Coordinates of C-alpha atoms in Angstrom, one line a residue:
P1 CA 5.3 -14.5 -6.6
E2 CA 4.4 -12.5 -3.5
A3 CA 7.0 -12.5 -0.8
G4 CA 7.9 -10.4 2.1
R5 CA 8.5 -10.4 5.8
F6 CA 4.9 -11.3 6.7
E7 CA 3.3 -14.5 8.0
E8 CA -0.1 -15.8 6.9
L9 CA -2.1 -17.3 9.8
P10 CA -5.0 -19.5 8.8
L11 CA -8.4 -18.7 10.2
G12 CA -10.7 -21.7 10.2
P13 CA -10.5 -24.9 8.2
Q14 CA -8.0 -24.8 5.4
L15 CA -8.6 -27.2 2.6
E16 CA -5.9 -25.7 0.4
P17 CA -4.6 -22.2 -0.3
R18 CA -6.8 -20.8 -3.1
G19 CA -6.2 -17.6 -5.0
S20 CA -4.0 -14.7 -4.1
I21 CA -3.2 -13.4 -0.6
G22 CA -5.7 -10.5 -1.3
E23 CA -8.4 -13.1 -2.2
R24 CA -7.7 -15.2 0.9
L25 CA -7.7 -12.2 3.2
G26 CA -10.9 -10.8 1.6
R27 CA -12.8 -14.0 2.2
G28 CA -11.6 -14.2 5.8
A29 CA -9.4 -17.2 5.4
C30 CA -6.3 -15.7 7.0
I31 CA -4.8 -13.0 9.2
L32 CA -1.5 -11.5 8.2
R33 CA 1.1 -10.8 10.8
V34 CA 4.0 -8.5 10.0
P35 CA 6.7 -8.1 12.8
G36 CA 8.8 -5.0 13.4
V37 CA 6.6 -2.4 11.7
V38 CA 6.9 0.0 14.6
S39 CA 10.1 0.4 16.5
S40 CA 10.3 0.2 20.3
D41 CA 11.0 4.0 20.4
E42 CA 8.0 4.8 18.2
A43 CA 5.7 2.5 20.2
A44 CA 6.8 4.2 23.5
A45 CA 6.3 7.7 22.0
L46 CA 2.9 6.9 20.7
L47 CA 1.9 5.2 23.9
S48 CA 3.0 8.3 25.9
A49 CA 1.1 10.6 23.6
A50 CA -2.0 8.4 23.9
L51 CA -1.8 8.4 27.7
S52 CA -1.6 12.2 27.7
A53 CA -4.6 12.3 25.3
R54 CA -6.6 10.0 27.5
S55 CA -6.0 12.3 30.5
A56 CA -7.1 15.2 28.4
Q57 CA -10.2 13.3 27.3
V58 CA -11.1 12.4 30.9
E59 CA -10.6 16.0 32.1
R60 CA -12.8 17.3 29.3
R61 CA -15.6 14.8 29.9
G62 CA -15.3 14.7 33.7
K63 CA -15.4 10.9 33.9
P64 CA -13.3 7.9 32.9
P65 CA -14.2 5.9 29.8
S66 CA -16.7 3.0 30.1
R67 CA -15.7 -0.6 29.6
G68 CA -12.1 0.3 30.5
R69 CA -11.4 1.4 27.0
A70 CA -10.5 4.8 25.7
R71 CA -10.6 5.4 21.9
L72 CA -8.5 8.3 20.8
P73 CA -8.7 9.7 17.2
V74 CA -5.2 10.7 16.2
S75 CA -6.4 13.6 14.1
E76 CA -8.4 15.2 17.0
P77 CA -6.6 18.5 17.9
S78 CA -7.8 18.6 21.5
L79 CA -6.2 15.2 22.1
F80 CA -3.1 14.9 19.8
G81 CA -2.3 18.6 19.1
R82 CA -2.8 18.9 15.4
A83 CA -2.5 22.6 15.8
R84 CA 0.7 22.3 17.8
V85 CA 3.3 24.9 18.6
G86 CA 5.8 24.8 15.6
R87 CA 9.4 23.8 15.9
G88 CA 11.6 26.7 17.1
S89 CA 8.6 28.6 18.6
R90 CA 8.6 29.7 22.1
R91 CA 6.4 27.4 24.2
P92 CA 4.2 28.8 27.0
S93 CA 4.1 27.2 30.4
A94 CA 1.7 24.3 30.6
A95 CA -1.4 24.6 32.7
S96 CA -4.1 22.0 32.2
S97 CA -3.4 18.4 31.1
Q98 CA -5.2 19.3 27.8
Q99 CA -2.6 22.1 27.1
R100 CA 0.2 19.7 28.0
C101 CA -1.2 17.2 25.6
L102 CA -1.2 19.8 22.8
L103 CA 2.4 20.7 23.4
T104 CA 3.9 17.3 23.8
T105 CA 2.1 15.1 21.3
G106 CA 2.1 17.2 18.2
D107 CA 4.5 14.8 16.4
S108 CA 2.1 11.8 16.9
V109 CA 0.2 12.6 13.8
E110 CA 3.3 12.6 11.7
T111 CA 4.5 9.4 13.4
C112 CA 1.2 7.7 12.7
E113 CA 1.3 8.8 9.1
E114 CA 4.8 7.4 8.7
V115 CA 3.6 4.1 10.2
L116 CA 0.7 3.9 7.9
L117 CA 2.8 4.6 4.8
R118 CA 5.3 2.0 6.0
V119 CA 2.5 -0.6 6.0
L120 CA 1.0 0.5 2.7
D121 CA 4.4 0.4 1.0
L122 CA 5.0 -3.1 2.4
C123 CA 1.6 -4.2 1.0
D124 CA 2.3 -2.7 -2.4
E125 CA 5.8 -4.3 -2.6
A126 CA 5.2 -7.7 -1.0
M127 CA 1.5 -8.2 -1.3
P128 CA 0.3 -6.3 -4.4
S129 CA -2.9 -8.5 -4.6
L130 CA -4.3 -6.7 -1.6
H131 CA -4.6 -3.5 -3.7
E132 CA -5.6 -5.4 -6.9
T133 CA -8.3 -7.5 -5.1
L134 CA -9.7 -5.2 -2.4
F135 CA -9.1 -1.7 -3.6
A136 CA -8.6 -1.3 -7.3
P137 CA -11.9 -0.3 -9.1
R138 CA -11.9 -3.1 -11.7
E139 CA -14.7 -5.4 -12.6
G140 CA -16.4 -7.1 -9.7
W141 CA -15.1 -4.5 -7.1
Q142 CA -18.5 -4.3 -5.3
E143 CA -18.7 -8.1 -4.9
R144 CA -15.3 -8.2 -3.3
Q145 CA -16.1 -5.7 -0.6
P146 CA -17.2 -6.6 2.9
R147 CA -20.8 -6.1 3.9
N148 CA -22.0 -3.1 5.9
A149 CA -23.8 -3.3 9.2
Q150 CA -27.1 -3.9 7.3
G151 CA -25.6 -6.9 5.5
S152 CA -25.3 -5.4 2.0
Q153 CA -22.3 -4.6 -0.1
P154 CA -21.6 -1.1 -1.6
E155 CA -24.0 0.0 -4.3
V156 CA -21.8 2.7 -5.7
P157 CA -18.3 1.8 -7.0
P158 CA -15.3 4.1 -7.2
P159 CA -14.8 6.0 -10.5
P160 CA -13.2 3.7 -13.1
D161 CA -10.3 6.1 -13.9
L162 CA -9.1 5.8 -10.2
A163 CA -7.3 2.5 -11.2
E164 CA -5.1 4.5 -13.5
R165 CA -4.7 7.6 -11.3
C166 CA -3.9 5.5 -8.1
P167 CA -2.3 2.2 -9.0
S168 CA -1.2 1.5 -5.4
L169 CA -2.3 1.8 -1.8
R170 CA 0.2 4.6 -1.3
D171 CA -1.3 6.5 -4.2
L172 CA -4.8 6.1 -2.8
Y173 CA -3.7 7.4 0.5
M174 CA -1.7 10.4 -0.9
A175 CA -4.7 11.3 -3.2
A176 CA -7.1 11.1 -0.2
E177 CA -9.1 8.4 -2.1
L178 CA -9.7 6.3 1.0
E179 CA -12.7 6.0 3.3
W180 CA -12.0 5.5 7.0
S181 CA -13.8 3.9 9.9
E182 CA -15.3 6.4 12.4
G183 CA -12.6 8.3 14.3
E184 CA -9.7 6.4 12.7
P185 CA -6.8 6.2 12.5
A186 CA -7.0 6.0 16.3
I187 CA -5.2 4.6 19.4
N188 CA -7.1 2.5 21.8
V189 CA -6.1 2.3 25.5
Y190 CA -7.4 -0.6 27.7
T191 CA -7.0 -0.7 31.4
S192 CA -7.8 -3.6 33.8
D193 CA -11.0 -5.3 32.7
G194 CA -11.0 -3.2 29.5
Y195 CA -12.4 -4.9 26.4
F196 CA -13.9 -4.3 22.9
G197 CA -16.9 -6.5 22.2
A198 CA -17.1 -8.7 19.1
H199 CA -17.7 -6.7 15.9
K200 CA -16.8 -6.3 12.3
D201 CA -15.0 -3.3 10.8
H202 CA -17.0 -3.4 7.5
L203 CA -14.2 -1.9 5.4
A204 CA -11.7 -3.6 3.1
L205 CA -8.6 -3.7 5.3
T206 CA -7.8 -3.2 9.0
V207 CA -4.3 -2.5 10.3
L208 CA -3.9 -3.1 14.0
I209 CA -0.5 -2.6 15.7
P210 CA 0.0 -3.2 19.5
L211 CA 2.0 -0.5 21.3
T212 CA 2.4 -2.5 24.4
A213 CA 3.8 -6.0 25.1
P214 CA 1.9 -9.0 26.5
S215 CA 3.1 -10.3 29.9
T216 CA 5.4 -7.3 30.3
D217 CA 2.7 -4.5 30.1
F218 CA -0.5 -6.4 30.5
E219 CA -2.1 -9.8 31.2
G220 CA -4.9 -11.3 29.3
G221 CA -6.1 -9.2 26.4
G222 CA -5.1 -9.8 22.9
T223 CA -7.4 -9.9 19.8
G224 CA -9.8 -12.8 19.2
F225 CA -10.9 -13.8 15.7
W226 CA -13.9 -16.0 14.7
A227 CA -13.8 -18.0 11.5
G228 CA -16.6 -17.9 9.1
N229 CA -16.3 -14.3 7.6
S230 CA -19.7 -13.0 6.5
A231 CA -21.5 -16.2 7.6
V232 CA -20.7 -15.3 11.3
G233 CA -22.5 -12.3 12.9
E234 CA -21.2 -9.8 15.4
D235 CA -22.6 -11.8 18.3
P236 CA -20.7 -15.1 17.8
R237 CA -21.4 -18.1 20.0
G238 CA -18.4 -19.8 21.7
P239 CA -14.8 -18.6 22.1
P240 CA -12.8 -17.2 19.2
D241 CA -11.1 -19.6 16.9
L242 CA -7.8 -17.7 17.0
V243 CA -6.3 -15.4 19.7
L244 CA -3.3 -13.2 18.9
A245 CA -1.3 -11.0 21.3
P246 CA 1.8 -10.2 19.3
A247 CA 4.8 -8.3 20.3
A248 CA 4.6 -4.5 20.4
G249 CA 5.2 -3.1 16.9
T250 CA 3.8 -6.1 15.1
A251 CA 1.1 -5.3 12.6
L252 CA -2.0 -7.5 12.1
L253 CA -3.9 -7.2 8.8
F254 CA -7.4 -8.6 8.2
G255 CA -10.5 -8.1 6.2
G256 CA -13.7 -6.2 7.1
D257 CA -16.0 -9.2 7.3
V258 CA -13.9 -10.9 10.0
T259 CA -15.6 -10.9 13.4
H260 CA -13.1 -10.0 16.1
A261 CA -12.9 -8.6 19.6
G262 CA -10.5 -6.9 22.0
L263 CA -10.4 -9.5 24.8
P264 CA -10.6 -8.4 28.5
V265 CA -7.3 -7.2 30.0
A266 CA -6.7 -9.0 33.3
G267 CA -4.2 -6.5 34.6
G268 CA -1.9 -3.7 33.4
L269 CA -2.4 -1.6 30.4
R270 CA -2.8 -2.5 26.7
S271 CA -2.8 -0.1 23.8
V272 CA -3.1 -0.5 20.0
F273 CA -3.0 1.7 16.9
V274 CA -5.8 0.9 14.6
A275 CA -6.9 2.0 11.1
S276 CA -9.7 0.5 8.9
F277 CA -10.2 1.7 5.4
S278 CA -11.6 1.1 1.9
T279 CA -11.5 2.8 -1.5
R280 CA -13.4 6.0 -1.4
T281 CA -16.5 6.2 -3.6
P282 CA -19.0 9.0 -4.5
A283 CA -21.2 7.5 -1.7
S284 CA -18.6 7.7 1.0
P285 CA -19.7 9.9 4.0
P286 CA -18.0 13.3 3.7
D287 CA -16.8 13.0 7.3
R288 CA -15.0 9.7 6.7
V289 CA -12.6 10.6 3.9
H290 CA -10.1 12.9 5.7
G291 CA -8.0 10.3 7.6
L292 CA -5.3 12.2 9.4
Q293 CA -5.8 15.5 7.6
M294 CA -8.7 16.9 9.5
A295 CA -10.4 16.6 12.9
P296 CA -12.9 13.7 12.9
S297 CA -16.6 13.8 13.3
V298 CA -17.5 11.1 15.8
S299 CA -20.6 10.1 17.8
P300 CA -20.7 10.8 21.6
Q301 CA -20.2 7.1 22.3
F302 CA -17.1 6.7 20.2
G303 CA -14.4 7.5 22.7
G304 CA -15.7 5.0 25.3
G305 CA -17.7 7.5 27.2

């Protein structure tokens, strides 16, 4: 039996639990909530790095992000200092905010990788059906994948031998056999009135971890989820069926067909770490398979500009 320190939150009418956790999550019947994935010190450090990165982004673009939302790819060197000054090296005096960002946030990439591996290990140990159902290239893999923006499922499956080479989510990550959403893993920062409109992530699994606390750091906000999975579009009518604003450091896991939104922040500052990913296939875009290992290729609209 699957067991662990996670909570399964129903999304929509629940006649009875059917199938494994991976099957229920894949058809959008639940959201998984996992408390305490990120410590308060880690959340504070990542938030500080994200605020420095946001300042560097604004300085580079010459304007604040639109919709009160900055999207910050963690592997972007100009924001999070992938090419940072090494430990023990002599650091020059800081000048611009972009230089300060490079010198003070270099460990953010490693912290985000530690967090990701922590989540993947928990999934492998406590919820192995997530890998078996959504990622392992066994028979029926394509039919179990979320639809893309055009409403179709993948035409090209992963190579069959991948199941033997990478029998876990950690193995897929370490072998660079994952496809990532544009610019992710990323940290989003929302200021007053900031929001992220209703959308789907279109990949097998999304991991979303708040770095700030409701009521303490911000009012309003949270993530809204609509029931219905692939039967509901990205412009749903009516309010969300479920709104979650968990404590900082709590992970939310959900499938790529679930319509969801970052609800408007009424005041203060809200920040989340987010990563959406699927098993890599021969058809995966070359600029979406590097994760944290290389600077991302993103559209001009990605960062909120």
